[in-house]
Amino acid sequence: MRPFQKYFCAIAISLWVISPGNAQLLVAPTLHIKAEAGGGRVALTLDACGGRTDTRILSALVENKIPATIFVTGIWLKHNAAAVEIMRAHPELFELENHGGRHVPAVDTPQKIYGIRSAGSPEAVLAEVELGAAALAVTGEPAPKWFRGATAEYSPSAIAMIRKLGFKIAGFSINGDGGSLLGAKETARRIAAAKDGDVIIAHINQPTHAAGEGVVQGLLALKAKGLTFVRLDDADGVGDEGTTD
Ligand SMILES: [Zn+2]
C-alpha cells in the first residue's frame, strides 16, 4: 500500500471508531419545480429560524412584488408579529410554511448537526413538526403543506414520519446564502445564477448579516433577467429521497 493510501485508510478507520454507534447517515434532499413551456420560473424559499426579521428583504419583496415561501418556526412567530402582519397583508406574495416549533433538526436519533442538537427521538420529531403547524394555525394562515426541518438535513426514518403526517418536505437546489453566513457579493452571485426550475434557499431572520443585502441584489438581478417567481403551492415540486412523492 502506498503511503497516501495508508494515510486515508487510517483516517477512515479513526472516523469509524469515533462515530457514535447510533448516528444515522443524514440526507439533504433537493427540490426542483417542474419546468413549464416558456420557462424561466424559480421558487424563492426563505427560512425564519428564530431571531428577528430582515426588513431589507421583506421590503424588497413587497416593493418588487416578488412572491416567496417563508418557512417559519414557532419561536420566530412569537417575536415577529409586525412582519407576520405585513406578510398576511400580502397573501398574493407570501405563503407561510412549517419550519418546526423550536428549530430542532428532524433527526430521530441523538446527534449534532452543524452544532445543533437533533430532536433525538421519533416522538420529538413529531412534536417539532406538530408544534410548528400549531404555531402557524394561531396566526390564521392556511394550514401548512410543506415542512423544512432546521439545518435541512434529515434521517430517512424522520422523512417517512413527516410524509405520513401529510407534509411534503422542502429541499432546495440553490443554497443562496450559506446559512446567512456568506458575504453580500457571493450571496448575490449564487442567487443571480438561478435557472428555470431552481428552488433557492436563503434566510430572512438575520437583519445584521451582510448576506441579506446580497439576497436583495440577487433577486433583483433575476427579475431584471425576466425570470418569474412562484411559491411552492403554485408549482409542482419534485424532490428526491422520498420527500414529495
Ligand atoms: Zn432554520
PDB file of C-alpha atoms and ligand atoms in Angstrom:
ATOM      1  CA  MET A   1       0.000   0.000   0.000  1.00  0.00           C
ATOM      2  CA  ARG A   2       1.305   3.434  -0.924  1.00  0.00           C
ATOM      3  CA  PRO A   3       1.883   5.889   1.935  1.00  0.00           C
ATOM      4  CA  PHE A   4      -1.026   8.167   0.986  1.00  0.00           C
ATOM      5  CA  GLN A   5      -3.397   5.204   0.781  1.00  0.00           C
ATOM      6  CA  LYS A   6      -2.310   4.139   4.241  1.00  0.00           C
ATOM      7  CA  TYR A   7      -2.936   7.654   5.443  1.00  0.00           C
ATOM      8  CA  PHE A   8      -6.501   7.772   4.118  1.00  0.00           C
ATOM      9  CA  CYS A   9      -7.268   4.287   5.472  1.00  0.00           C
ATOM     10  CA  ALA A  10      -6.126   5.451   8.893  1.00  0.00           C
ATOM     11  CA  ILE A  11      -8.446   8.452   8.681  1.00  0.00           C
ATOM     12  CA  ALA A  12     -11.363   6.268   7.617  1.00  0.00           C
ATOM     13  CA  ILE A  13     -10.778   3.837  10.469  1.00  0.00           C
ATOM     14  CA  SER A  14     -10.430   6.559  13.087  1.00  0.00           C
ATOM     15  CA  LEU A  15     -13.653   8.246  11.875  1.00  0.00           C
ATOM     16  CA  TRP A  16     -15.448   4.926  12.133  1.00  0.00           C
ATOM     17  CA  VAL A  17     -14.125   4.371  15.659  1.00  0.00           C
ATOM     18  CA  ILE A  18     -15.116   7.790  16.998  1.00  0.00           C
ATOM     19  CA  SER A  19     -18.589   7.882  15.381  1.00  0.00           C
ATOM     20  CA  PRO A  20     -21.315   7.355  17.966  1.00  0.00           C
ATOM     21  CA  GLY A  21     -22.963   3.983  17.382  1.00  0.00           C
ATOM     22  CA  ASN A  22     -26.443   5.432  16.935  1.00  0.00           C
ATOM     23  CA  ALA A  23     -25.599   8.243  14.495  1.00  0.00           C
ATOM     24  CA  GLN A  24     -27.559   7.797  11.270  1.00  0.00           C
ATOM     25  CA  LEU A  25     -26.459   8.853   7.847  1.00  0.00           C
ATOM     26  CA  LEU A  26     -28.395  12.018   7.136  1.00  0.00           C
ATOM     27  CA  VAL A  27     -29.777  13.201   3.831  1.00  0.00           C
ATOM     28  CA  ALA A  28     -30.063  16.737   2.482  1.00  0.00           C
ATOM     29  CA  PRO A  29     -32.845  16.433  -0.105  1.00  0.00           C
ATOM     30  CA  THR A  30     -33.023  18.519  -3.243  1.00  0.00           C
ATOM     31  CA  LEU A  31     -36.149  20.147  -4.650  1.00  0.00           C
ATOM     32  CA  HIS A  32     -36.878  21.491  -8.133  1.00  0.00           C
ATOM     33  CA  ILE A  33     -40.045  22.843  -9.644  1.00  0.00           C
ATOM     34  CA  LYS A  34     -41.247  21.338 -12.879  1.00  0.00           C
ATOM     35  CA  ALA A  35     -40.201  23.233 -15.954  1.00  0.00           C
ATOM     36  CA  GLU A  36     -43.016  24.815 -17.962  1.00  0.00           C
ATOM     37  CA  ALA A  37     -43.265  25.802 -21.581  1.00  0.00           C
ATOM     38  CA  GLY A  38     -41.888  29.300 -21.889  1.00  0.00           C
ATOM     39  CA  GLY A  39     -39.683  28.548 -18.862  1.00  0.00           C
ATOM     40  CA  GLY A  40     -37.867  30.861 -16.564  1.00  0.00           C
ATOM     41  CA  ARG A  41     -39.574  30.148 -13.238  1.00  0.00           C
ATOM     42  CA  VAL A  42     -37.792  29.912  -9.894  1.00  0.00           C
ATOM     43  CA  ALA A  43     -39.097  29.394  -6.361  1.00  0.00           C
ATOM     44  CA  LEU A  44     -37.698  31.561  -3.586  1.00  0.00           C
ATOM     45  CA  THR A  45     -37.847  29.998  -0.124  1.00  0.00           C
ATOM     46  CA  LEU A  46     -36.729  31.954   2.934  1.00  0.00           C
ATOM     47  CA  ASP A  47     -36.232  30.480   6.377  1.00  0.00           C
ATOM     48  CA  ALA A  48     -37.209  32.364   9.532  1.00  0.00           C
ATOM     49  CA  CYS A  49     -35.461  30.140  12.065  1.00  0.00           C
ATOM     50  CA  GLY A  50     -35.576  32.427  15.092  1.00  0.00           C
ATOM     51  CA  GLY A  51     -34.301  35.913  15.823  1.00  0.00           C
ATOM     52  CA  ARG A  52     -35.694  38.928  14.021  1.00  0.00           C
ATOM     53  CA  THR A  53     -36.783  39.989  10.539  1.00  0.00           C
ATOM     54  CA  ASP A  54     -34.515  41.237   7.779  1.00  0.00           C
ATOM     55  CA  THR A  55     -36.633  44.165   6.644  1.00  0.00           C
ATOM     56  CA  ARG A  56     -34.247  44.821   3.732  1.00  0.00           C
ATOM     57  CA  ILE A  57     -35.504  41.570   2.211  1.00  0.00           C
ATOM     58  CA  LEU A  58     -39.133  41.884   3.303  1.00  0.00           C
ATOM     59  CA  SER A  59     -39.434  45.436   1.909  1.00  0.00           C
ATOM     60  CA  ALA A  60     -37.743  44.463  -1.370  1.00  0.00           C
ATOM     61  CA  LEU A  61     -40.179  41.571  -1.848  1.00  0.00           C
ATOM     62  CA  VAL A  62     -43.191  43.829  -1.277  1.00  0.00           C
ATOM     63  CA  GLU A  63     -41.866  46.711  -3.391  1.00  0.00           C
ATOM     64  CA  ASN A  64     -40.896  44.480  -6.311  1.00  0.00           C
ATOM     65  CA  LYS A  65     -43.888  42.142  -5.971  1.00  0.00           C
ATOM     66  CA  ILE A  66     -41.694  39.056  -5.642  1.00  0.00           C
ATOM     67  CA  PRO A  67     -43.627  36.057  -4.265  1.00  0.00           C
ATOM     68  CA  ALA A  68     -41.867  33.884  -1.683  1.00  0.00           C
ATOM     69  CA  THR A  69     -42.466  30.861   0.504  1.00  0.00           C
ATOM     70  CA  ILE A  70     -41.464  31.663   4.084  1.00  0.00           C
ATOM     71  CA  PHE A  71     -40.579  28.790   6.426  1.00  0.00           C
ATOM     72  CA  VAL A  72     -41.349  30.000   9.945  1.00  0.00           C
ATOM     73  CA  THR A  73     -40.763  28.444  13.358  1.00  0.00           C
ATOM     74  CA  GLY A  74     -42.922  28.805  16.454  1.00  0.00           C
ATOM     75  CA  ILE A  75     -40.062  30.752  18.059  1.00  0.00           C
ATOM     76  CA  TRP A  76     -39.860  33.276  15.213  1.00  0.00           C
ATOM     77  CA  LEU A  77     -43.640  33.760  15.045  1.00  0.00           C
ATOM     78  CA  LYS A  78     -43.700  34.699  18.725  1.00  0.00           C
ATOM     79  CA  HIS A  79     -41.301  37.639  18.308  1.00  0.00           C
ATOM     80  CA  ASN A  80     -42.096  38.981  14.841  1.00  0.00           C
ATOM     81  CA  ALA A  81     -45.755  39.967  14.888  1.00  0.00           C
ATOM     82  CA  ALA A  82     -45.177  43.093  12.773  1.00  0.00           C
ATOM     83  CA  ALA A  83     -43.506  41.110   9.992  1.00  0.00           C
ATOM     84  CA  VAL A  84     -46.252  38.473  10.085  1.00  0.00           C
ATOM     85  CA  GLU A  85     -48.789  41.272   9.726  1.00  0.00           C
ATOM     86  CA  ILE A  86     -47.024  42.568   6.603  1.00  0.00           C
ATOM     87  CA  MET A  87     -46.909  39.048   5.120  1.00  0.00           C
ATOM     88  CA  ARG A  88     -50.579  38.446   5.896  1.00  0.00           C
ATOM     89  CA  ALA A  89     -51.462  41.791   4.291  1.00  0.00           C
ATOM     90  CA  HIS A  90     -49.965  40.457   1.018  1.00  0.00           C
ATOM     91  CA  PRO A  91     -51.450  36.979   0.575  1.00  0.00           C
ATOM     92  CA  GLU A  92     -50.679  37.217  -3.153  1.00  0.00           C
ATOM     93  CA  LEU A  93     -46.961  37.339  -2.294  1.00  0.00           C
ATOM     94  CA  PHE A  94     -46.381  35.293   0.841  1.00  0.00           C
ATOM     95  CA  GLU A  95     -47.016  31.649   1.596  1.00  0.00           C
ATOM     96  CA  LEU A  96     -46.128  30.669   5.161  1.00  0.00           C
ATOM     97  CA  GLU A  97     -44.961  27.114   5.757  1.00  0.00           C
ATOM     98  CA  ASN A  98     -43.724  24.979   8.642  1.00  0.00           C
ATOM     99  CA  HIS A  99     -40.084  25.258   9.824  1.00  0.00           C
ATOM    100  CA  GLY A 100     -40.833  23.494  13.136  1.00  0.00           C
ATOM    101  CA  GLY A 101     -41.846  24.528  16.618  1.00  0.00           C
ATOM    102  CA  ARG A 102     -38.446  25.006  18.222  1.00  0.00           C
ATOM    103  CA  HIS A 103     -35.980  24.780  15.322  1.00  0.00           C
ATOM    104  CA  VAL A 104     -34.525  21.388  16.177  1.00  0.00           C
ATOM    105  CA  PRO A 105     -33.314  19.156  13.313  1.00  0.00           C
ATOM    106  CA  ALA A 106     -35.779  16.441  12.231  1.00  0.00           C
ATOM    107  CA  VAL A 107     -33.424  13.602  13.049  1.00  0.00           C
ATOM    108  CA  ASP A 108     -34.770  10.865  15.284  1.00  0.00           C
ATOM    109  CA  THR A 109     -31.518   9.756  16.873  1.00  0.00           C
ATOM    110  CA  PRO A 110     -29.413  11.893  19.226  1.00  0.00           C
ATOM    111  CA  GLN A 111     -26.673  13.697  17.304  1.00  0.00           C
ATOM    112  CA  LYS A 112     -25.476  17.171  16.442  1.00  0.00           C
ATOM    113  CA  ILE A 113     -25.843  18.766  13.021  1.00  0.00           C
ATOM    114  CA  TYR A 114     -23.800  21.960  12.490  1.00  0.00           C
ATOM    115  CA  GLY A 115     -23.597  22.133  16.280  1.00  0.00           C
ATOM    116  CA  ILE A 116     -27.387  21.958  16.763  1.00  0.00           C
ATOM    117  CA  ARG A 117     -28.722  19.079  18.838  1.00  0.00           C
ATOM    118  CA  SER A 118     -31.174  16.910  16.883  1.00  0.00           C
ATOM    119  CA  ALA A 119     -34.738  16.182  18.016  1.00  0.00           C
ATOM    120  CA  GLY A 120     -33.265  12.839  19.061  1.00  0.00           C
ATOM    121  CA  SER A 121     -36.314  10.535  19.042  1.00  0.00           C
ATOM    122  CA  PRO A 122     -39.323   9.800  16.807  1.00  0.00           C
ATOM    123  CA  GLU A 123     -41.612  11.444  19.389  1.00  0.00           C
ATOM    124  CA  ALA A 124     -39.505  14.611  19.423  1.00  0.00           C
ATOM    125  CA  VAL A 125     -39.523  14.799  15.601  1.00  0.00           C
ATOM    126  CA  LEU A 126     -43.328  14.542  15.609  1.00  0.00           C
ATOM    127  CA  ALA A 127     -43.557  17.215  18.306  1.00  0.00           C
ATOM    128  CA  GLU A 128     -41.301  19.554  16.296  1.00  0.00           C
ATOM    129  CA  VAL A 129     -43.472  19.208  13.189  1.00  0.00           C
ATOM    130  CA  GLU A 130     -46.794  19.442  15.016  1.00  0.00           C
ATOM    131  CA  LEU A 131     -45.752  22.403  17.194  1.00  0.00           C
ATOM    132  CA  GLY A 132     -44.691  24.268  14.062  1.00  0.00           C
ATOM    133  CA  ALA A 133     -48.074  23.650  12.420  1.00  0.00           C
ATOM    134  CA  ALA A 134     -49.916  24.627  15.614  1.00  0.00           C
ATOM    135  CA  ALA A 135     -47.996  27.909  15.859  1.00  0.00           C
ATOM    136  CA  LEU A 136     -48.959  28.749  12.273  1.00  0.00           C
ATOM    137  CA  ALA A 137     -52.611  27.897  12.928  1.00  0.00           C
ATOM    138  CA  VAL A 138     -52.721  30.602  15.625  1.00  0.00           C
ATOM    139  CA  THR A 139     -51.807  33.277  13.047  1.00  0.00           C
ATOM    140  CA  GLY A 140     -54.894  32.453  10.978  1.00  0.00           C
ATOM    141  CA  GLU A 141     -52.783  31.381   7.995  1.00  0.00           C
ATOM    142  CA  PRO A 142     -53.933  28.397   5.909  1.00  0.00           C
ATOM    143  CA  ALA A 143     -52.686  25.049   7.238  1.00  0.00           C
ATOM    144  CA  PRO A 144     -49.099  24.428   6.080  1.00  0.00           C
ATOM    145  CA  LYS A 145     -48.492  21.743   3.457  1.00  0.00           C
ATOM    146  CA  TRP A 146     -44.695  21.900   3.391  1.00  0.00           C
ATOM    147  CA  PHE A 147     -42.165  21.232   6.123  1.00  0.00           C
ATOM    148  CA  ARG A 148     -38.483  22.106   6.221  1.00  0.00           C
ATOM    149  CA  GLY A 149     -36.520  20.991   9.279  1.00  0.00           C
ATOM    150  CA  ALA A 150     -33.796  23.019  10.966  1.00  0.00           C
ATOM    151  CA  THR A 151     -30.489  22.569   9.041  1.00  0.00           C
ATOM    152  CA  ALA A 152     -32.493  20.976   6.142  1.00  0.00           C
ATOM    153  CA  GLU A 153     -30.928  17.590   6.926  1.00  0.00           C
ATOM    154  CA  TYR A 154     -32.980  14.570   7.964  1.00  0.00           C
ATOM    155  CA  SER A 155     -32.742  10.958   8.928  1.00  0.00           C
ATOM    156  CA  PRO A 156     -34.545   8.831   6.301  1.00  0.00           C
ATOM    157  CA  SER A 157     -36.868   7.481   9.015  1.00  0.00           C
ATOM    158  CA  ALA A 158     -37.829  11.036  10.001  1.00  0.00           C
ATOM    159  CA  ILE A 159     -38.641  11.829   6.360  1.00  0.00           C
ATOM    160  CA  ALA A 160     -41.022   8.854   6.288  1.00  0.00           C
ATOM    161  CA  MET A 161     -42.717  10.005   9.517  1.00  0.00           C
ATOM    162  CA  ILE A 162     -43.165  13.589   8.311  1.00  0.00           C
ATOM    163  CA  ARG A 163     -44.630  12.383   4.999  1.00  0.00           C
ATOM    164  CA  LYS A 164     -47.126  10.264   6.981  1.00  0.00           C
ATOM    165  CA  LEU A 165     -48.273  13.436   8.747  1.00  0.00           C
ATOM    166  CA  GLY A 166     -49.210  14.748   5.294  1.00  0.00           C
ATOM    167  CA  PHE A 167     -46.369  17.222   4.717  1.00  0.00           C
ATOM    168  CA  LYS A 168     -44.134  17.451   1.698  1.00  0.00           C
ATOM    169  CA  ILE A 169     -40.530  18.157   2.627  1.00  0.00           C
ATOM    170  CA  ALA A 170     -38.891  21.187   1.094  1.00  0.00           C
ATOM    171  CA  GLY A 171     -35.349  20.622  -0.097  1.00  0.00           C
ATOM    172  CA  PHE A 172     -33.729  23.146  -2.404  1.00  0.00           C
ATOM    173  CA  SER A 173     -31.405  23.303  -5.415  1.00  0.00           C
ATOM    174  CA  ILE A 174     -29.517  26.546  -4.721  1.00  0.00           C
ATOM    175  CA  ASN A 175     -28.018  27.354  -1.346  1.00  0.00           C
ATOM    176  CA  GLY A 176     -28.269  31.114  -1.719  1.00  0.00           C
ATOM    177  CA  ASP A 177     -26.706  32.451   1.461  1.00  0.00           C
ATOM    178  CA  GLY A 178     -24.826  29.551   3.086  1.00  0.00           C
ATOM    179  CA  GLY A 179     -26.917  29.669   6.255  1.00  0.00           C
ATOM    180  CA  SER A 180     -26.847  33.515   6.076  1.00  0.00           C
ATOM    181  CA  LEU A 181     -23.093  33.435   6.691  1.00  0.00           C
ATOM    182  CA  LEU A 182     -21.872  34.352   3.192  1.00  0.00           C
ATOM    183  CA  GLY A 183     -20.892  37.838   2.146  1.00  0.00           C
ATOM    184  CA  ALA A 184     -23.227  40.018   0.116  1.00  0.00           C
ATOM    185  CA  LYS A 185     -21.331  39.576  -3.150  1.00  0.00           C
ATOM    186  CA  GLU A 186     -21.195  35.774  -3.082  1.00  0.00           C
ATOM    187  CA  THR A 187     -24.858  35.553  -1.991  1.00  0.00           C
ATOM    188  CA  ALA A 188     -25.915  37.816  -4.864  1.00  0.00           C
ATOM    189  CA  ARG A 189     -23.824  35.767  -7.322  1.00  0.00           C
ATOM    190  CA  ARG A 190     -25.356  32.448  -6.236  1.00  0.00           C
ATOM    191  CA  ILE A 191     -28.943  33.709  -6.358  1.00  0.00           C
ATOM    192  CA  ALA A 192     -28.486  35.525  -9.663  1.00  0.00           C
ATOM    193  CA  ALA A 193     -27.257  32.217 -11.172  1.00  0.00           C
ATOM    194  CA  ALA A 194     -30.657  30.511 -10.640  1.00  0.00           C
ATOM    195  CA  LYS A 195     -32.175  28.901 -13.741  1.00  0.00           C
ATOM    196  CA  ASP A 196     -35.623  27.674 -14.729  1.00  0.00           C
ATOM    197  CA  GLY A 197     -36.834  25.118 -12.162  1.00  0.00           C
ATOM    198  CA  ASP A 198     -34.488  26.080  -9.327  1.00  0.00           C
ATOM    199  CA  VAL A 199     -35.572  26.334  -5.702  1.00  0.00           C
ATOM    200  CA  ILE A 200     -33.483  28.887  -3.794  1.00  0.00           C
ATOM    201  CA  ILE A 201     -32.979  28.799  -0.033  1.00  0.00           C
ATOM    202  CA  ALA A 202     -31.867  31.834   1.982  1.00  0.00           C
ATOM    203  CA  HIS A 203     -32.708  33.415   5.349  1.00  0.00           C
ATOM    204  CA  ILE A 204     -34.961  36.290   6.330  1.00  0.00           C
ATOM    205  CA  ASN A 205     -34.140  36.316  10.043  1.00  0.00           C
ATOM    206  CA  GLN A 206     -30.631  37.815  10.182  1.00  0.00           C
ATOM    207  CA  PRO A 207     -31.025  41.584   9.701  1.00  0.00           C
ATOM    208  CA  THR A 208     -27.421  42.295  10.751  1.00  0.00           C
ATOM    209  CA  HIS A 209     -25.758  39.888   8.295  1.00  0.00           C
ATOM    210  CA  ALA A 210     -24.271  41.058   5.000  1.00  0.00           C
ATOM    211  CA  ALA A 211     -25.909  38.124   3.220  1.00  0.00           C
ATOM    212  CA  GLY A 212     -29.310  39.843   3.370  1.00  0.00           C
ATOM    213  CA  GLU A 213     -28.091  42.650   1.145  1.00  0.00           C
ATOM    214  CA  GLY A 214     -26.872  40.030  -1.332  1.00  0.00           C
ATOM    215  CA  VAL A 215     -30.262  38.286  -1.287  1.00  0.00           C
ATOM    216  CA  VAL A 216     -31.916  41.521  -2.428  1.00  0.00           C
ATOM    217  CA  GLN A 217     -29.303  42.161  -5.146  1.00  0.00           C
ATOM    218  CA  GLY A 218     -29.543  38.596  -6.441  1.00  0.00           C
ATOM    219  CA  LEU A 219     -33.335  38.681  -6.604  1.00  0.00           C
ATOM    220  CA  LEU A 220     -33.382  41.995  -8.434  1.00  0.00           C
ATOM    221  CA  ALA A 221     -30.869  40.604 -10.944  1.00  0.00           C
ATOM    222  CA  LEU A 222     -33.130  37.594 -11.592  1.00  0.00           C
ATOM    223  CA  LYS A 223     -36.135  39.840 -12.005  1.00  0.00           C
ATOM    224  CA  ALA A 224     -34.221  42.062 -14.437  1.00  0.00           C
ATOM    225  CA  LYS A 225     -33.359  38.945 -16.484  1.00  0.00           C
ATOM    226  CA  GLY A 226     -37.087  38.261 -16.827  1.00  0.00           C
ATOM    227  CA  LEU A 227     -37.373  35.243 -14.547  1.00  0.00           C
ATOM    228  CA  THR A 228     -40.643  34.866 -12.677  1.00  0.00           C
ATOM    229  CA  PHE A 229     -41.065  33.737  -9.081  1.00  0.00           C
ATOM    230  CA  VAL A 230     -43.511  31.125  -7.872  1.00  0.00           C
ATOM    231  CA  ARG A 231     -44.400  29.845  -4.426  1.00  0.00           C
ATOM    232  CA  LEU A 232     -44.203  26.157  -3.613  1.00  0.00           C
ATOM    233  CA  ASP A 233     -48.001  25.841  -3.559  1.00  0.00           C
ATOM    234  CA  ASP A 234     -48.225  27.278  -7.070  1.00  0.00           C
ATOM    235  CA  ALA A 235     -45.774  24.870  -8.721  1.00  0.00           C
ATOM    236  CA  ASP A 236     -45.160  21.147  -8.982  1.00  0.00           C
ATOM    237  CA  GLY A 237     -42.237  20.492  -6.680  1.00  0.00           C
ATOM    238  CA  VAL A 238     -40.161  17.403  -7.343  1.00  0.00           C
ATOM    239  CA  GLY A 239     -37.862  16.322  -4.537  1.00  0.00           C
ATOM    240  CA  ASP A 240     -35.571  13.321  -4.082  1.00  0.00           C
ATOM    241  CA  GLU A 241     -35.201  10.996  -1.057  1.00  0.00           C
ATOM    242  CA  GLY A 242     -38.978  10.394  -0.983  1.00  0.00           C
ATOM    243  CA  THR A 243     -39.724  13.962   0.065  1.00  0.00           C
ATOM    244  CA  THR A 244     -42.565  14.783  -2.358  1.00  0.00           C
ATOM    245  CA  ASP A 245     -43.825  11.580  -3.995  1.00  0.00           C
TER     246      ASP A 245
HETATM  247 ZN    ZN B   1     -33.734  27.307  10.051  1.00  0.00          ZN
END
